[in-house]
Amino acid sequence: MKAIELIIVAVLIFGAGCTQQPPTLQLTSTGEAFFVHLQEGFSGEFVRVVVDGKEVFSGKPTTDPRLGFAEQFAGSAQTTSITLTVEIPSKTFKSTHSLDLTKARGIGISIVNGEVMIIQANAFGYD
């Protein structure tokens, strides 16, 4: 192979491993699938996300300022009407929201000026 062909192959292989794919949603007999993107305002502090009393995420997400994206995960709920709670224990911060998954299966969560902002969409601009 010529040097340029090797470079192109390397770029294609590397680039394929770097793309972020949204989680695949599979509806199961046990619930309604959804996915969550933690977006703006996450700075490495411990965060918990609870849906209908069940923890669906815990970790220390950090927003990538180039994308406005920190973390993604998927879950399922018993119904399309869910109660989502975001907690940051170190700041004694807790915010609870009622959401309807029939509007969209994707939930974007940002923290702006100390408040949780939620956007529902089936895809986000950086997907």
PDB file of C-alpha atoms in Angstrom:
ATOM      1  CA  MET A   1       0.000   0.000   0.000  1.00  0.00           C
ATOM      2  CA  LYS A   2       1.082   3.486  -0.634  1.00  0.00           C
ATOM      3  CA  ALA A   3       1.669   5.797   2.304  1.00  0.00           C
ATOM      4  CA  ILE A   4      -1.416   7.872   1.530  1.00  0.00           C
ATOM      5  CA  GLU A   5      -3.601   4.736   1.464  1.00  0.00           C
ATOM      6  CA  LEU A   6      -2.246   3.709   4.867  1.00  0.00           C
ATOM      7  CA  ILE A   7      -3.019   7.141   6.271  1.00  0.00           C
ATOM      8  CA  ILE A   8      -6.578   7.049   4.903  1.00  0.00           C
ATOM      9  CA  VAL A   9      -7.178   3.577   6.359  1.00  0.00           C
ATOM     10  CA  ALA A  10      -5.782   4.678   9.742  1.00  0.00           C
ATOM     11  CA  VAL A  11      -7.996   7.779   9.784  1.00  0.00           C
ATOM     12  CA  LEU A  12     -11.081   5.724   8.913  1.00  0.00           C
ATOM     13  CA  ILE A  13     -10.356   3.162  11.627  1.00  0.00           C
ATOM     14  CA  PHE A  14      -9.559   5.818  14.241  1.00  0.00           C
ATOM     15  CA  GLY A  15     -12.548   7.962  13.272  1.00  0.00           C
ATOM     16  CA  ALA A  16     -14.951   5.030  13.495  1.00  0.00           C
ATOM     17  CA  GLY A  17     -13.873   4.411  17.080  1.00  0.00           C
ATOM     18  CA  CYS A  18     -14.339   8.053  18.086  1.00  0.00           C
ATOM     19  CA  THR A  19     -17.903   8.648  17.014  1.00  0.00           C
ATOM     20  CA  GLN A  20     -20.502   8.687  19.732  1.00  0.00           C
ATOM     21  CA  GLN A  21     -23.591   6.716  18.917  1.00  0.00           C
ATOM     22  CA  PRO A  22     -26.840   7.281  20.792  1.00  0.00           C
ATOM     23  CA  PRO A  23     -27.862   4.307  22.886  1.00  0.00           C
ATOM     24  CA  THR A  24     -30.042   1.805  21.091  1.00  0.00           C
ATOM     25  CA  LEU A  25     -33.564   1.809  22.473  1.00  0.00           C
ATOM     26  CA  GLN A  26     -35.201  -1.564  22.789  1.00  0.00           C
ATOM     27  CA  LEU A  27     -38.693  -1.696  24.176  1.00  0.00           C
ATOM     28  CA  THR A  28     -39.066  -4.626  26.505  1.00  0.00           C
ATOM     29  CA  SER A  29     -42.067  -6.238  28.074  1.00  0.00           C
ATOM     30  CA  THR A  30     -40.964  -4.729  31.385  1.00  0.00           C
ATOM     31  CA  GLY A  31     -41.072  -1.074  30.468  1.00  0.00           C
ATOM     32  CA  GLU A  32     -40.805   2.038  28.358  1.00  0.00           C
ATOM     33  CA  ALA A  33     -37.307   2.736  27.017  1.00  0.00           C
ATOM     34  CA  PHE A  34     -35.681   6.168  27.255  1.00  0.00           C
ATOM     35  CA  PHE A  35     -32.193   7.650  26.999  1.00  0.00           C
ATOM     36  CA  VAL A  36     -30.574  10.494  28.896  1.00  0.00           C
ATOM     37  CA  HIS A  37     -27.804  12.876  27.859  1.00  0.00           C
ATOM     38  CA  LEU A  38     -26.113  14.886  30.584  1.00  0.00           C
ATOM     39  CA  GLN A  39     -25.216  18.072  28.757  1.00  0.00           C
ATOM     40  CA  GLU A  40     -24.103  21.522  29.991  1.00  0.00           C
ATOM     41  CA  GLY A  41     -22.942  22.406  33.501  1.00  0.00           C
ATOM     42  CA  PHE A  42     -21.424  19.160  34.775  1.00  0.00           C
ATOM     43  CA  SER A  43     -18.022  19.719  36.382  1.00  0.00           C
ATOM     44  CA  GLY A  44     -16.913  16.352  37.773  1.00  0.00           C
ATOM     45  CA  GLU A  45     -18.974  16.363  40.960  1.00  0.00           C
ATOM     46  CA  PHE A  46     -20.820  13.211  41.966  1.00  0.00           C
ATOM     47  CA  VAL A  47     -24.291  13.131  40.376  1.00  0.00           C
ATOM     48  CA  ARG A  48     -27.210  10.731  40.803  1.00  0.00           C
ATOM     49  CA  VAL A  49     -30.141  10.452  38.414  1.00  0.00           C
ATOM     50  CA  VAL A  50     -33.199   8.611  39.715  1.00  0.00           C
ATOM     51  CA  VAL A  51     -36.272   7.676  37.660  1.00  0.00           C
ATOM     52  CA  ASP A  52     -39.403   6.592  39.510  1.00  0.00           C
ATOM     53  CA  GLY A  53     -37.365   5.831  42.625  1.00  0.00           C
ATOM     54  CA  LYS A  54     -34.765   3.713  40.787  1.00  0.00           C
ATOM     55  CA  GLU A  55     -31.188   4.955  40.330  1.00  0.00           C
ATOM     56  CA  VAL A  56     -30.348   4.928  36.620  1.00  0.00           C
ATOM     57  CA  PHE A  57     -27.017   6.795  36.810  1.00  0.00           C
ATOM     58  CA  SER A  58     -24.368   7.689  39.341  1.00  0.00           C
ATOM     59  CA  GLY A  59     -20.990   9.115  38.488  1.00  0.00           C
ATOM     60  CA  LYS A  60     -18.829  12.187  38.080  1.00  0.00           C
ATOM     61  CA  PRO A  61     -19.629  13.549  34.609  1.00  0.00           C
ATOM     62  CA  THR A  62     -17.704  16.449  33.101  1.00  0.00           C
ATOM     63  CA  THR A  63     -19.104  18.468  30.208  1.00  0.00           C
ATOM     64  CA  ASP A  64     -16.945  18.649  27.090  1.00  0.00           C
ATOM     65  CA  PRO A  65     -17.253  22.363  26.219  1.00  0.00           C
ATOM     66  CA  ARG A  66     -16.761  21.649  22.497  1.00  0.00           C
ATOM     67  CA  LEU A  67     -19.902  19.499  22.370  1.00  0.00           C
ATOM     68  CA  GLY A  68     -21.924  20.552  25.390  1.00  0.00           C
ATOM     69  CA  PHE A  69     -22.034  16.870  26.310  1.00  0.00           C
ATOM     70  CA  ALA A  70     -20.901  14.964  29.401  1.00  0.00           C
ATOM     71  CA  GLU A  71     -22.446  11.481  29.571  1.00  0.00           C
ATOM     72  CA  GLN A  72     -25.188   9.293  28.126  1.00  0.00           C
ATOM     73  CA  PHE A  73     -27.115   6.309  29.435  1.00  0.00           C
ATOM     74  CA  ALA A  74     -30.374   4.467  28.835  1.00  0.00           C
ATOM     75  CA  GLY A  75     -33.092   3.117  31.057  1.00  0.00           C
ATOM     76  CA  SER A  76     -36.662   1.948  31.150  1.00  0.00           C
ATOM     77  CA  ALA A  77     -39.742   2.834  33.160  1.00  0.00           C
ATOM     78  CA  GLN A  78     -43.021   1.078  33.847  1.00  0.00           C
ATOM     79  CA  THR A  79     -45.084   3.835  32.187  1.00  0.00           C
ATOM     80  CA  THR A  80     -44.575   6.779  29.839  1.00  0.00           C
ATOM     81  CA  SER A  81     -45.192   9.235  32.705  1.00  0.00           C
ATOM     82  CA  ILE A  82     -41.999   9.370  34.754  1.00  0.00           C
ATOM     83  CA  THR A  83     -40.581  11.274  37.691  1.00  0.00           C
ATOM     84  CA  LEU A  84     -36.907  12.139  37.168  1.00  0.00           C
ATOM     85  CA  THR A  85     -34.706  13.443  39.986  1.00  0.00           C
ATOM     86  CA  VAL A  86     -31.202  14.897  39.626  1.00  0.00           C
ATOM     87  CA  GLU A  87     -29.096  14.993  42.798  1.00  0.00           C
ATOM     88  CA  ILE A  88     -25.684  16.517  43.508  1.00  0.00           C
ATOM     89  CA  PRO A  89     -25.080  15.496  47.145  1.00  0.00           C
ATOM     90  CA  SER A  90     -21.984  17.679  47.675  1.00  0.00           C
ATOM     91  CA  LYS A  91     -24.121  20.761  47.001  1.00  0.00           C
ATOM     92  CA  THR A  92     -27.212  19.375  48.759  1.00  0.00           C
ATOM     93  CA  PHE A  93     -28.867  19.894  45.377  1.00  0.00           C
ATOM     94  CA  LYS A  94     -31.978  17.963  44.343  1.00  0.00           C
ATOM     95  CA  SER A  95     -34.370  18.735  41.487  1.00  0.00           C
ATOM     96  CA  THR A  96     -37.410  16.633  40.562  1.00  0.00           C
ATOM     97  CA  HIS A  97     -39.325  16.760  37.265  1.00  0.00           C
ATOM     98  CA  SER A  98     -42.388  15.027  35.815  1.00  0.00           C
ATOM     99  CA  LEU A  99     -41.904  13.998  32.179  1.00  0.00           C
ATOM    100  CA  ASP A 100     -44.015  12.369  29.478  1.00  0.00           C
ATOM    101  CA  LEU A 101     -42.065   9.924  27.296  1.00  0.00           C
ATOM    102  CA  THR A 102     -44.705  10.104  24.557  1.00  0.00           C
ATOM    103  CA  LYS A 103     -43.318  13.587  23.731  1.00  0.00           C
ATOM    104  CA  ALA A 104     -39.822  12.172  23.102  1.00  0.00           C
ATOM    105  CA  ARG A 105     -37.695   9.286  24.382  1.00  0.00           C
ATOM    106  CA  GLY A 106     -34.553  11.406  24.754  1.00  0.00           C
ATOM    107  CA  ILE A 107     -33.971  13.526  27.847  1.00  0.00           C
ATOM    108  CA  GLY A 108     -31.273  16.206  27.809  1.00  0.00           C
ATOM    109  CA  ILE A 109     -30.269  17.456  31.258  1.00  0.00           C
ATOM    110  CA  SER A 110     -28.222  20.625  31.797  1.00  0.00           C
ATOM    111  CA  ILE A 111     -27.402  22.608  34.906  1.00  0.00           C
ATOM    112  CA  VAL A 112     -27.584  26.337  34.195  1.00  0.00           C
ATOM    113  CA  ASN A 113     -27.144  28.942  36.940  1.00  0.00           C
ATOM    114  CA  GLY A 114     -27.808  26.320  39.606  1.00  0.00           C
ATOM    115  CA  GLU A 115     -31.033  25.067  38.028  1.00  0.00           C
ATOM    116  CA  VAL A 116     -31.790  21.889  36.111  1.00  0.00           C
ATOM    117  CA  MET A 117     -32.967  22.496  32.559  1.00  0.00           C
ATOM    118  CA  ILE A 118     -34.560  19.577  30.711  1.00  0.00           C
ATOM    119  CA  ILE A 119     -35.078  19.232  26.969  1.00  0.00           C
ATOM    120  CA  GLN A 120     -36.911  16.271  25.490  1.00  0.00           C
ATOM    121  CA  ALA A 121     -35.951  15.220  21.952  1.00  0.00           C
ATOM    122  CA  ASN A 122     -35.592  12.032  19.943  1.00  0.00           C
ATOM    123  CA  ALA A 123     -32.101  13.157  18.854  1.00  0.00           C
ATOM    124  CA  PHE A 124     -29.736  15.939  19.863  1.00  0.00           C
ATOM    125  CA  GLY A 125     -27.693  18.211  17.570  1.00  0.00           C
ATOM    126  CA  TYR A 126     -24.361  16.502  18.257  1.00  0.00           C
ATOM    127  CA  ASP A 127     -25.690  12.939  17.680  1.00  0.00           C
TER     128      ASP A 127
END
